Amino acid sequence: MRHVESEQLLRYADGELPAREAREVRAHLEACWQCRTELEHLQETVGECVRYRALLAEHLPPPPAPWMNIYRRFEQMDARPARPPLMVRLCAAAAGAGVARWAPAAVALTLVCALVVYEWRNAPSVQAAVLLRKAVEAAEERSPAPHRLRIRTKQREVSRMVAAAQPASVDPAANETLANLEALFRAANYNWDDPLSARSFQAWRGGLEDKRDEVADLGDCYRIRTTAETGELMQATLKLDARDLRPIESRLEFRNSEWVEITEIAVAPATPPAPVAVAASRPPAAPGRVVETAPRAATLSDELQVLAALHQVGADLGDPVEVTRAAGRILVSGVGVAPERRRRIEDALDDLPNVVVRFSDPGDAEPLPPAYISERAVGGGRPAFDARLAEQLGGRLHFERLAAELLDRSEAMMSRAYALRRLAHRFPPEAESQLAAADLVLLRGLGREHAVALAEQAAAMERLLVPALEPLGGTLPGALPDIAPLPWQPAAEEIFRTARQVETLLASMLGAASGQVPAAGLPSQLLAGMAELRARVDTYVGWRGAPPPREAGAARR
Amino acid sequence: MLTIESLGGELAGAVRQKRAVLRLHEQVGRLFEEAREDVYRYLLTLGLQPAQAQETAQEVFLRLYATLRKGEEIRNARAWVFRVAHNLGLKVREREGAEAPFEVDLEARLRSQAPDPERGLLERERALRLHRAVEALSAQQRRCLYLRLEGLRYPEIGSALGISPSAVGEFLRRAVARLRKAHSE
């Protein structure tokens, strides 16, 4: 019998032999006492070596200095490569704060306007993209109100309503012009439903393969001009008000030498904010015209059913899905929704009347290329505060786990806050008055569900934050602030505002945002914000403030 | 060309990126906490002075982070750390050539210790015999042994020392044979 050589035996014991050879050695060892004993001796020596290592560890001098804080060094390294523009870092901070995915970051408008100047140094395409993005955010922040547009073409001038049913004009020529324009816009992939908006411009621009941008600062407004190499629309120009980035004017030049200029017609402030009034009741200009084209125009109640159906499949929480009601129909549109998700949404809406579902995939909705992400999304200089927090939590590792969980919670909280606010915008008191009792119950139920879910996330955040912040000087207000009961729509708005504030403070605390708030007061401010949020939600849901009043502490935890 | 019009996509991307960075911090941070003392001691055995060894050990983990940040894939981070520590340690030694290498006088330390009743005198003598035997190994044998003790596999040791895995096997065999002889004396 050929015995196993000592090197082979060591490699066998170390698991370094190829499988076949190892099998042979194993079989041999089973058969051969001598080699097995040899292996045991080998293992003994290995054991001695391990003990020797431990002995050495005991007698070698310990490190002369404390170990560095490696997490701080990571951050310095993260901050070192070409710092991304301020705007980009700000967005990263907003993202870090857990803004709902599709919802806009509500960066304060004044800040936006001030910061736009930072972007001027960039290439026009970046300037245009950033400016449009900011304008879209700003538009999202405004409540969508119906408005009237003046549309001039080579031949004539017409007007039309946006975000409300279009009362058919008595002038057949105007109707024909509008129909022709709609066809032209559709052929050019330009959103006809909302032609004077940053979003529509952005969507068209994002779909272009080959384009050239120009951005000009005209003092009171910015002008973005994009020229396309291909497609029906040759050039589009959008002017944005420098103060609030509201679209002022748009000019589109088509390849067939047609051009269109769109401006908004100022609406008297007294105009009822009524998608409702126009759509559900008879349009004043031509009663019955809407009914002619659709057997029954979609009502506010139908819209509510659509929202409830979307809610059933969770599509009101972060999916890029929008619901609008116009021309007697309810349009459910989604951008960049995954195919499987589309099917679920379509299934959920299948039985509902007057619903048109439209999904699209603009190229710009794709995730950012990884290289770009890695360059930009890492925050810049962190305030020292989060380092103190990390220390408080017994190390960076714990801090980062906590941060990750808080980010998740905050994101979930904000998606509820956005959903609740959308409901409040869509169903103002005047709209509610048109709803049947059952619809009102459904509506209140949806709102309440969002508020309760928001409260759960906020409570979980508070449980994480209180023990971490109290030792850093954060004090929880002794009693919840008193919140005057409000109608549910303004209450929802206030809940949203407070949640945003909490989110922003949290971002500062986690070091994701450049700390606009002095670190010393931060823990208390954050806890006070959380308490206010809780008080608002409790009042909204009826846990507090409403009869029979509950003890303030009862709902606290 | 940047296609950053879609804020939704950007925010989702930024959240993902933030998480990825946090995960990386956590991953490297945890390894640092677990392995820094081992790396430090390994560098001492290479002859670095304690301050140099600590500095070098720290540098190694920062390099690991920088490498992972660049998106490079590292299959066994611990092995990577020891390989880089080994090479960096040798460079430091080379630079500080004039300075005498650090040596631990284990013998004196052990003798100065009051005999531990648990371990006993015999135990101490055995430890000393082993220590002398380790000291008497060739540099390559000793390095293979130390790296093996840190859990590196033959190819990883080979990659750190610039030799083949089978050469590692041979160095280890000889080292173990000599230590066994010392042990059974």
XYZ file of C-alpha atoms in Angstrom:
742
model
C 0.000 0.000 0.000
C 1.336 3.404 -0.970
C 0.994 5.810 1.975
C -0.055 9.415 1.680
C 2.870 11.788 1.472
C 3.152 14.383 4.205
C 2.610 17.378 1.904
C -0.442 15.717 0.404
C -1.725 15.008 3.892
C -1.372 18.659 4.914
C -3.070 19.821 1.737
C -5.801 17.285 2.389
C -6.288 18.578 5.946
C -6.324 22.145 4.607
C -8.921 21.320 1.977
C -6.544 22.241 -0.812
C -6.622 18.959 -2.730
C -8.698 18.581 -5.893
C -11.908 16.638 -5.221
C -10.807 13.388 -6.826
C -7.476 13.326 -5.039
C -9.177 14.214 -1.769
C -11.558 11.267 -2.207
C -8.628 8.918 -2.743
C -6.839 10.232 0.347
C -10.005 9.907 2.410
C -10.486 6.332 1.277
C -6.877 5.570 2.076
C -7.128 7.127 5.521
C -10.122 4.983 6.325
C -8.073 1.952 5.481
C -4.668 2.981 6.860
C -4.016 3.368 10.599
C -0.534 4.601 10.011
C -1.575 7.507 7.812
C -4.447 8.328 10.113
C -2.044 8.567 13.029
C 0.189 10.711 10.891
C -2.759 13.008 10.237
C -3.472 13.236 13.957
C 0.129 14.289 14.633
C -0.205 16.862 11.928
C -3.380 18.234 13.498
C -1.623 18.396 16.867
C 1.135 20.509 15.402
C -1.447 22.750 13.761
C -3.081 23.078 17.188
C 0.274 24.076 18.657
C 0.643 26.748 16.016
C -2.769 28.157 16.833
C -1.869 28.301 20.509
C 1.415 29.917 19.610
C -0.439 32.619 17.688
C -2.590 33.318 20.718
C 0.481 33.474 22.929
C 2.122 35.890 20.539
C -0.972 38.067 20.516
C -0.783 38.208 24.254
C 2.827 39.336 24.300
C 3.046 41.633 21.321
C 2.686 45.292 22.257
C -0.803 46.706 21.752
C -1.310 49.392 19.102
C 0.302 52.570 20.434
C -2.585 54.886 19.480
C -6.343 54.595 19.434
C -7.654 53.273 16.142
C -8.846 55.902 13.708
C -12.532 56.540 13.210
C -12.675 54.778 9.893
C -16.213 55.902 9.111
C -15.167 59.522 9.245
C -12.330 58.705 6.893
C -14.768 57.036 4.508
C -16.802 60.210 4.482
C -13.754 62.318 3.781
C -12.924 59.993 0.925
C -16.489 60.194 -0.345
C -16.339 63.951 -0.307
C -12.970 64.162 -1.979
C -13.671 63.323 -5.626
C -14.937 66.256 -7.659
C -17.712 67.588 -5.544
C -21.034 67.392 -7.336
C -22.818 70.677 -7.880
C -24.666 72.069 -4.925
C -28.014 71.447 -6.512
C -27.197 67.836 -7.055
C -26.064 67.417 -3.472
C -29.218 69.065 -2.324
C -31.253 66.621 -4.310
C -29.223 63.773 -2.892
C -30.051 65.079 0.545
C -33.688 65.313 -0.293
C -33.498 61.778 -1.586
C -31.701 60.693 1.529
C -34.511 62.203 3.472
C -36.790 59.686 1.864
C -38.897 61.656 -0.530
C -41.511 59.429 -2.075
C -40.174 58.124 -5.330
C -42.289 59.783 -7.849
C -43.175 62.712 -5.749
C -41.193 65.901 -6.247
C -38.632 67.095 -3.830
C -40.152 70.208 -2.440
C -37.010 72.217 -2.389
C -38.009 75.720 -1.405
C -38.603 77.787 -4.453
C -36.515 80.711 -3.392
C -33.672 78.330 -2.857
C -34.269 76.872 -6.269
C -34.079 80.224 -7.946
C -30.964 81.158 -6.029
C -29.313 77.877 -6.811
C -30.140 77.817 -10.468
C -27.195 80.116 -10.911
C -24.901 77.334 -9.774
C -25.968 75.262 -12.681
C -25.147 77.922 -15.216
C -21.603 76.750 -15.274
C -22.712 73.438 -16.678
C -23.306 72.556 -20.259
C -26.607 73.783 -21.739
C -28.040 70.285 -21.796
C -27.430 69.910 -18.093
C -28.748 73.384 -17.427
C -31.873 72.627 -19.384
C -32.377 69.303 -17.661
C -31.875 70.765 -14.213
C -34.044 73.766 -14.872
C -36.829 71.610 -16.221
C -36.561 69.273 -13.292
C -36.845 72.162 -10.888
C -39.775 73.567 -12.796
C -41.529 70.207 -12.655
C -40.923 70.063 -8.913
C -42.270 73.544 -8.499
C -45.350 72.661 -10.554
C -45.946 69.596 -8.418
C -45.896 71.815 -5.380
C -48.678 73.969 -6.734
C -52.133 72.516 -6.569
C -53.233 71.561 -10.035
C -55.855 74.070 -11.009
C -57.775 74.182 -14.235
C -56.551 76.919 -16.482
C -57.251 78.317 -19.881
C -54.669 78.549 -22.619
C -54.449 80.830 -25.576
C -53.108 78.986 -28.570
C -51.924 80.909 -31.588
C -51.089 79.270 -34.850
C -50.142 80.643 -38.244
C -53.778 80.851 -39.231
C -55.763 81.611 -36.120
C -56.071 81.871 -32.402
C -58.096 79.550 -30.182
C -58.380 78.892 -26.493
C -58.839 75.749 -24.500
C -59.155 74.522 -20.927
C -56.560 72.354 -19.266
C -57.098 70.068 -16.274
C -60.825 70.376 -16.773
C -63.328 69.246 -19.295
C -63.162 71.215 -22.481
C -66.506 72.784 -23.120
C -67.057 72.279 -26.795
C -66.873 75.542 -28.614
C -69.810 76.788 -30.580
C -67.389 77.682 -33.295
C -66.885 74.610 -35.487
C -63.740 76.116 -36.996
C -62.190 76.430 -33.539
C -63.083 72.829 -32.813
C -61.462 71.774 -36.034
C -58.321 73.738 -35.256
C -58.124 72.127 -31.850
C -58.627 68.677 -33.349
C -55.897 69.311 -35.927
C -53.557 70.602 -33.281
C -54.208 67.605 -31.106
C -53.304 65.306 -33.984
C -50.166 67.336 -34.679
C -49.103 67.242 -31.039
C -49.707 63.517 -30.783
C -47.677 62.878 -33.923
C -44.863 64.937 -32.385
C -45.073 63.050 -29.064
C -45.898 66.263 -27.274
C -48.461 66.105 -24.502
C -51.605 67.777 -25.794
C -53.421 67.435 -22.469
C -51.100 69.890 -20.781
C -49.135 71.612 -23.524
C -47.856 74.562 -21.483
C -45.965 72.762 -18.763
C -42.418 71.932 -17.859
C -43.380 68.284 -17.514
C -44.662 68.027 -21.081
C -41.591 69.792 -22.404
C -39.408 67.556 -20.321
C -41.154 64.401 -21.519
C -40.784 65.427 -25.164
C -37.171 66.434 -24.695
C -36.381 63.241 -22.807
C -37.630 61.160 -25.712
C -35.274 62.768 -28.211
C -32.280 60.863 -29.443
C -30.413 63.772 -30.847
C -30.985 67.274 -29.571
C -29.400 70.629 -28.937
C -30.259 72.816 -25.970
C -29.936 76.497 -25.307
C -30.674 78.101 -21.992
C -30.878 81.843 -21.502
C -31.424 83.952 -18.427
C -33.580 86.853 -19.551
C -33.761 88.506 -16.169
C -37.383 87.976 -15.276
C -37.549 84.588 -16.944
C -35.500 81.688 -18.190
C -35.771 80.467 -21.739
C -35.088 76.879 -22.675
C -34.896 76.081 -26.341
C -34.417 72.562 -27.566
C -33.874 71.693 -31.192
C -34.516 68.152 -32.325
C -32.819 66.517 -35.276
C -35.684 64.176 -35.928
C -39.403 64.007 -35.238
C -42.372 66.155 -36.191
C -41.486 68.866 -33.726
C -38.361 70.657 -34.821
C -37.888 73.124 -32.037
C -39.606 73.915 -28.773
C -39.074 76.945 -26.581
C -40.339 77.265 -23.045
C -40.159 80.381 -20.924
C -40.232 79.975 -17.168
C -40.922 82.724 -14.676
C -37.667 83.408 -12.832
C -39.478 83.784 -9.511
C -41.334 80.518 -9.320
C -40.430 78.653 -12.515
C -44.029 78.741 -13.651
C -44.310 78.266 -17.434
C -45.191 81.534 -19.102
C -45.047 80.805 -22.757
C -44.236 78.028 -25.098
C -43.505 78.113 -28.794
C -43.373 75.001 -30.892
C -42.092 74.895 -34.446
C -43.026 71.873 -36.436
C -41.211 70.404 -39.352
C -44.190 71.036 -41.602
C -43.489 74.746 -40.981
C -46.510 75.054 -38.719
C -45.901 76.863 -35.471
C -47.869 77.180 -32.266
C -47.570 79.680 -29.452
C -49.175 78.899 -26.146
C -49.732 81.297 -23.275
C -51.936 81.101 -20.260
C -54.986 83.318 -20.056
C -55.181 84.856 -16.618
C -58.204 83.560 -14.806
C -60.043 85.798 -12.370
C -59.267 84.646 -8.842
C -62.947 84.130 -8.147
C -63.142 81.332 -10.691
C -64.274 78.233 -8.870
C -61.426 75.721 -8.687
C -63.628 73.272 -10.319
C -62.664 70.318 -12.313
C -65.931 69.305 -10.809
C -68.119 72.136 -11.815
C -67.175 71.884 -15.426
C -67.104 68.187 -15.865
C -69.919 66.926 -13.766
C -72.368 69.642 -14.394
C -73.247 70.689 -17.873
C -70.724 72.878 -19.580
C -72.297 76.280 -19.921
C -71.326 76.896 -23.519
C -72.818 73.841 -25.111
C -74.989 71.793 -22.845
C -75.163 68.196 -23.840
C -72.130 68.100 -26.102
C -70.099 66.013 -23.717
C -72.974 63.625 -23.320
C -73.109 63.199 -27.059
C -69.593 61.889 -27.295
C -69.625 59.671 -24.212
C -72.695 57.801 -23.017
C -72.146 59.232 -19.535
C -69.426 61.636 -18.580
C -67.205 60.481 -15.756
C -68.141 62.021 -12.457
C -66.194 62.891 -9.411
C -67.611 59.773 -7.839
C -66.170 57.695 -10.700
C -62.846 59.332 -10.088
C -63.035 58.447 -6.438
C -63.740 54.835 -7.380
C -60.666 54.879 -9.597
C -58.562 56.223 -6.734
C -59.964 53.595 -4.390
C -59.199 50.860 -6.931
C -55.642 52.150 -7.307
C -55.376 52.258 -3.555
C -56.385 48.607 -3.400
C -53.300 47.651 -5.366
C -51.125 50.186 -3.561
C -50.680 52.267 -6.702
C -51.291 55.477 -4.794
C -48.057 55.096 -2.871
C -45.083 55.936 -4.920
C -46.003 54.529 -8.314
C -45.584 57.176 -10.979
C -49.299 57.056 -11.738
C -51.499 60.072 -12.184
C -55.233 60.359 -12.373
C -56.850 63.216 -14.247
C -60.414 63.762 -15.316
C -61.016 65.573 -18.538
C -63.452 65.443 -21.412
C -65.785 63.173 -19.533
C -63.189 60.504 -19.028
C -60.770 59.579 -16.314
C -57.269 59.269 -17.550
C -54.939 57.105 -15.549
C -51.461 57.697 -16.872
C -48.211 56.217 -15.759
C -44.657 56.827 -16.822
C -42.051 54.130 -16.531
C -44.272 51.615 -14.748
C -43.005 48.032 -14.926
C -45.073 45.768 -17.228
C -46.238 43.484 -14.447
C -47.301 46.444 -12.388
C -49.153 47.878 -15.390
C -51.152 44.688 -15.707
C -52.133 44.824 -12.043
C -53.236 48.413 -12.352
C -55.159 47.678 -15.530
C -56.850 44.706 -13.891
C -57.822 46.813 -10.909
C -59.431 49.401 -13.188
C -60.987 46.959 -15.597
C -64.568 47.160 -14.346
C -64.755 50.883 -13.910
C -66.544 53.051 -16.450
C -65.018 55.877 -18.477
C -61.466 55.029 -17.580
C -58.625 55.339 -20.039
C -55.324 53.849 -18.954
C -52.213 55.079 -20.681
C -48.686 54.024 -19.864
C -45.602 55.403 -21.482
C -41.875 54.904 -21.307
C -40.014 58.087 -21.893
C -36.343 57.455 -22.203
C -35.635 59.877 -19.417
C -37.376 57.766 -16.822
C -34.599 55.223 -16.930
C -32.425 54.926 -13.883
C -29.263 56.929 -13.963
C -26.174 55.283 -15.343
C -24.261 53.838 -12.393
C -21.150 55.876 -13.088
C -23.063 59.073 -12.719
C -24.718 57.922 -9.534
C -21.492 56.988 -7.892
C -20.018 60.373 -8.652
C -22.826 62.397 -7.311
C -25.096 60.941 -4.754
C -22.748 60.901 -1.869
C -23.276 63.841 0.360
C -20.653 66.466 0.838
C -19.259 67.638 4.138
C -21.177 66.134 6.970
C -21.810 68.195 9.979
C -20.156 66.879 13.069
C -23.534 66.158 14.540
C -24.064 62.773 13.031
C -20.625 61.793 14.257
C -21.768 62.617 17.755
C -24.887 60.642 17.184
C -22.837 57.728 15.919
C -20.734 57.903 19.047
C -23.851 58.034 21.148
C -25.147 54.908 19.486
C -22.021 52.953 20.230
C -20.348 53.072 16.873
C -20.739 53.855 13.260
C -22.211 50.487 12.483
C -25.178 51.070 14.729
C -25.562 54.557 13.397
C -25.740 53.318 9.855
C -28.227 50.620 10.666
C -30.340 53.194 12.428
C -29.952 55.595 9.528
C -31.015 52.947 7.018
C -34.102 52.079 9.008
C -35.005 55.715 9.541
C -34.646 56.343 5.817
C -37.000 53.472 5.062
C -39.522 54.646 7.600
C -39.295 58.224 6.475
C -39.809 57.220 2.858
C -42.896 55.206 3.765
C -44.188 58.075 5.887
C -43.757 60.586 3.081
C -45.478 58.390 0.523
C -48.514 58.410 2.822
C -48.251 62.148 3.356
C -48.189 62.738 -0.394
C -51.098 60.370 -0.948
C -53.151 62.091 1.728
C -52.405 65.512 0.343
C -53.305 64.426 -3.171
C -56.693 63.329 -1.915
C -57.188 66.672 -0.206
C -56.285 68.526 -3.384
C -58.499 66.415 -5.535
C -61.519 66.607 -3.249
C -61.826 70.158 -1.978
C -65.003 70.934 0.025
C -66.878 72.138 -3.058
C -66.177 68.838 -4.768
C -67.217 66.851 -1.754
C -70.623 68.474 -1.803
C -71.299 66.597 -5.029
C -70.507 63.222 -3.580
C -73.072 60.781 -2.317
C -72.924 59.666 1.309
C -71.337 56.328 0.409
C -68.655 58.102 -1.602
C -67.916 60.386 1.305
C -67.458 57.381 3.562
C -65.089 55.856 1.029
C -63.141 59.097 0.710
C -62.808 59.568 4.449
C -61.790 55.930 4.769
C -58.985 56.390 2.238
C -57.734 59.502 4.004
C -57.915 57.890 7.382
C -56.046 54.840 6.181
C -53.205 56.994 4.909
C -53.120 58.979 8.143
C -53.055 55.862 10.325
C -50.287 54.298 8.250
C -48.371 57.569 8.411
C -48.778 57.603 12.187
C -47.417 54.056 12.415
C -44.295 54.981 10.500
C -43.863 58.148 12.549
C -44.262 56.217 15.798
C -41.641 53.702 14.692
C -39.299 56.564 13.833
C -39.900 58.103 17.205
C -39.137 54.848 18.983
C -35.798 54.777 17.199
C -35.049 58.440 17.685
C -35.982 59.164 21.275
C -33.409 56.905 22.963
C -30.742 58.118 20.546
C -31.480 61.814 20.830
C -32.285 62.248 24.482
C -28.682 61.796 25.637
C -27.674 64.394 23.042
C -29.865 66.974 24.662
C -33.013 66.233 22.694
C -36.069 66.701 24.806
C -39.475 65.412 23.948
C -42.111 68.056 24.566
C -43.918 67.291 27.817
C -47.324 67.357 26.225
C -48.453 67.177 22.649
C -49.150 70.585 21.166
C -52.786 71.544 20.881
C -54.043 71.323 17.384
C -57.224 73.110 16.510
C -59.488 70.755 14.603
C -59.606 71.756 10.959
C -61.592 70.514 8.011
C -59.810 67.456 6.709
C -58.310 69.059 3.616
C -56.307 71.795 5.385
C -55.539 69.302 8.147
C -54.062 66.969 5.526
C -52.027 69.846 4.130
C -50.684 70.596 7.597
C -49.829 66.958 8.179
C -47.943 66.980 4.903
C -46.093 70.159 5.837
C -45.112 68.798 9.241
C -44.018 65.460 7.790
C -41.832 67.335 5.291
C -40.306 69.295 8.111
C -39.560 66.125 10.064
C -38.066 64.599 6.952
C -35.811 67.596 6.387
C -34.647 67.691 10.001
C -33.995 63.981 9.865
C -31.901 64.466 6.753
C -29.877 67.112 8.591
C -29.441 64.837 11.531
C -28.260 61.913 9.456
C -25.775 64.204 7.848
C -27.346 63.847 4.447
C -28.139 67.509 4.152
C -25.943 70.441 4.708
C -27.117 71.387 8.138
C -29.202 74.480 7.839
C -30.124 73.964 11.448
C -27.612 74.494 14.241
C -26.656 71.095 15.563
C -27.268 72.013 19.177
C -30.985 72.512 18.763
C -31.450 69.773 16.208
C -32.457 66.872 18.460
C -35.090 68.919 20.227
C -36.387 70.387 16.992
C -36.715 66.977 15.470
C -38.508 65.562 18.495
C -40.765 68.606 18.616
C -41.534 68.105 14.928
C -42.373 64.466 15.578
C -44.648 65.449 18.456
C -46.423 67.996 16.296
C -46.869 65.433 13.569
C -48.315 62.967 16.024
C -50.662 65.567 17.463
C -51.829 66.519 13.977
C -52.441 62.958 12.900
C -54.170 62.139 16.181
C -56.446 65.126 15.750
C -57.079 64.251 12.128
C -57.979 60.673 12.857
C -60.088 61.714 15.808
C -57.890 60.214 18.463
C -57.531 63.655 19.957
C -59.397 66.879 19.908
C -62.650 65.417 18.735
C -65.288 64.332 21.207
C -65.010 62.214 23.209
C -61.553 63.570 23.924
C -58.937 61.078 24.848
C -56.183 61.683 27.257
C -53.216 63.124 25.407
C -50.897 60.368 26.520
C -53.224 57.571 25.507
C -52.295 57.699 21.880
C -48.666 58.423 22.488
C -47.413 54.915 22.551
C -25.299 63.036 -22.064
C -27.103 63.142 -18.799
C -30.682 62.102 -18.807
C -31.729 63.398 -15.469
C -35.059 64.822 -16.326
C -36.894 62.197 -14.432
C -36.700 63.318 -10.882
C -38.420 60.152 -9.761
C -35.720 58.033 -11.326
C -33.060 60.247 -9.908
C -34.421 60.209 -6.407
C -34.869 56.471 -6.457
C -31.331 56.170 -7.782
C -30.005 58.500 -5.126
C -31.744 56.595 -2.371
C -30.335 53.356 -3.738
C -26.907 54.887 -4.012
C -27.034 56.262 -0.500
C -27.940 52.809 0.737
C -25.179 51.200 -1.295
C -22.635 53.587 0.178
C -23.929 52.973 3.684
C -23.700 49.233 3.095
C -20.138 49.589 1.898
C -19.228 51.662 4.940
C -20.741 48.993 7.117
C -19.044 46.130 5.306
C -15.552 47.596 5.381
C -16.103 49.081 8.838
C -17.031 45.714 10.244
C -14.017 44.003 8.702
C -11.823 46.779 10.084
C -13.185 46.208 13.567
C -12.739 42.445 13.293
C -9.397 42.204 11.586
C -7.373 45.323 12.378
C -5.580 43.778 15.362
C -4.684 40.695 13.320
C -3.298 42.838 10.516
C -1.405 44.946 13.009
C 0.202 41.879 14.578
C 1.006 40.405 11.207
C 2.813 43.616 10.346
C 4.725 43.409 13.617
C 5.850 39.924 12.683
C 7.083 41.392 9.398
C 9.342 43.612 11.507
C 7.436 46.910 11.446
C 7.611 49.092 14.516
C 4.279 49.294 16.379
C 3.430 52.844 15.237
C 4.268 51.993 11.619
C 2.348 48.754 11.854
C -0.758 50.490 13.111
C -0.549 53.216 10.511
C -0.015 50.692 7.757
C -2.905 48.543 8.981
C -5.208 51.552 8.832
C -3.977 52.456 5.389
C -4.803 48.957 4.168
C -8.466 49.246 5.134
C -8.781 52.660 3.537
C -7.340 51.171 0.350
C -9.880 48.384 0.575
C -12.668 50.942 0.791
C -11.302 52.957 -2.109
C -11.025 49.819 -4.224
C -14.568 48.707 -3.491
C -15.861 52.228 -4.083
C -14.403 52.065 -7.570
C -16.647 49.074 -8.131
C -13.911 46.463 -8.176
C -14.950 43.056 -7.034
C -13.062 41.434 -4.180
C -14.014 37.877 -3.435
C -12.307 37.461 -0.102
C -11.800 40.811 1.528
C -9.833 39.395 4.451
C -7.349 37.709 2.156
C -7.111 40.906 0.102
C -6.354 42.862 3.257
C -3.499 40.553 4.261
C -2.062 40.509 0.788
C -2.022 44.298 0.624
C -0.764 44.507 4.217
C 2.087 42.174 3.349
C 3.170 44.187 0.313
C 2.718 47.522 1.990
C 4.517 46.256 5.077
C 7.518 45.154 3.023
C 7.646 48.544 1.339
C 7.600 50.299 4.687
C 10.371 48.019 5.898
C 12.391 48.776 2.808
C 11.916 52.505 3.305
C 12.928 52.307 6.926
C 15.780 49.952 6.038
C 18.262 51.516 8.420
C 15.999 50.996 11.370
C 16.284 47.661 13.125
C 13.241 45.477 12.571
C 10.872 45.126 15.411
C 11.352 41.935 17.358
C 9.439 40.696 20.285
C 11.580 39.157 22.948
C 9.054 36.533 23.805
C 11.652 34.537 25.660
C 12.436 37.349 28.106
C 8.781 38.170 28.509
C 7.847 34.594 29.237
C 10.695 34.131 31.690
C 9.898 37.357 33.501
C 6.378 36.147 34.029
C 5.693 34.334 37.246
C 4.981 30.748 36.267
C 1.307 30.486 35.689
C 0.042 27.722 37.959
C -2.487 26.714 35.350
C -0.095 26.539 32.473
C 2.802 25.387 34.531
C 6.475 25.472 33.906
C 6.441 22.672 31.387
C 3.882 24.453 29.307
C 6.042 27.558 29.275
C 9.067 25.575 28.212
C 7.098 24.017 25.413
C 5.921 27.433 24.232
C 9.488 28.680 24.233
C 10.686 25.680 22.260
C 8.007 26.342 19.686
C 8.853 30.005 19.575
C 12.503 29.234 18.904
C 11.491 26.806 16.235
C 9.289 29.410 14.561
C 12.114 31.925 14.741
C 14.374 29.377 13.125
C 12.060 28.880 10.130
C 13.027 30.462 6.855
C 11.367 33.811 6.168
C 9.090 32.315 3.486
C 8.118 29.381 5.690
C 7.311 31.737 8.510
C 5.267 34.053 6.300
C 3.333 31.135 4.855
C 2.669 29.902 8.351
C 1.518 33.272 9.658
C -0.769 33.901 6.705
C -2.176 30.384 6.989
C -2.851 31.092 10.654
C -4.816 34.151 9.548
C -7.094 31.891 7.557
C -5.745 32.471 4.055
C -5.902 29.664 1.528
C -2.854 28.501 -0.430
C -3.626 30.487 -3.599
C -4.237 33.592 -1.494
C -0.989 33.156 0.359
C 0.739 32.510 -2.954
C -0.725 35.697 -4.381
C 0.448 37.721 -1.362
C 3.954 36.322 -1.489
C 4.254 36.061 -5.239
C 4.730 32.285 -5.311
C 2.628 29.382 -6.577
C 0.070 27.571 -4.396
C 2.100 24.393 -4.617
C 5.171 26.261 -3.380
C 3.019 27.457 -0.479
C 2.117 23.810 0.229
C 5.763 22.855 0.238
C 6.822 25.730 2.526
C 4.022 24.866 4.904
C 4.929 21.175 4.913
C 8.499 21.972 5.843
C 7.425 24.486 8.475
C 5.002 22.049 10.074
C 7.581 19.251 9.989
C 10.125 21.428 11.792
C 7.647 22.641 14.354
C 6.497 19.110 14.976
C 10.027 18.054 15.596
C 10.455 20.886 18.089
C 7.175 20.023 19.704
C 7.954 16.333 20.151
C 11.494 16.914 21.407
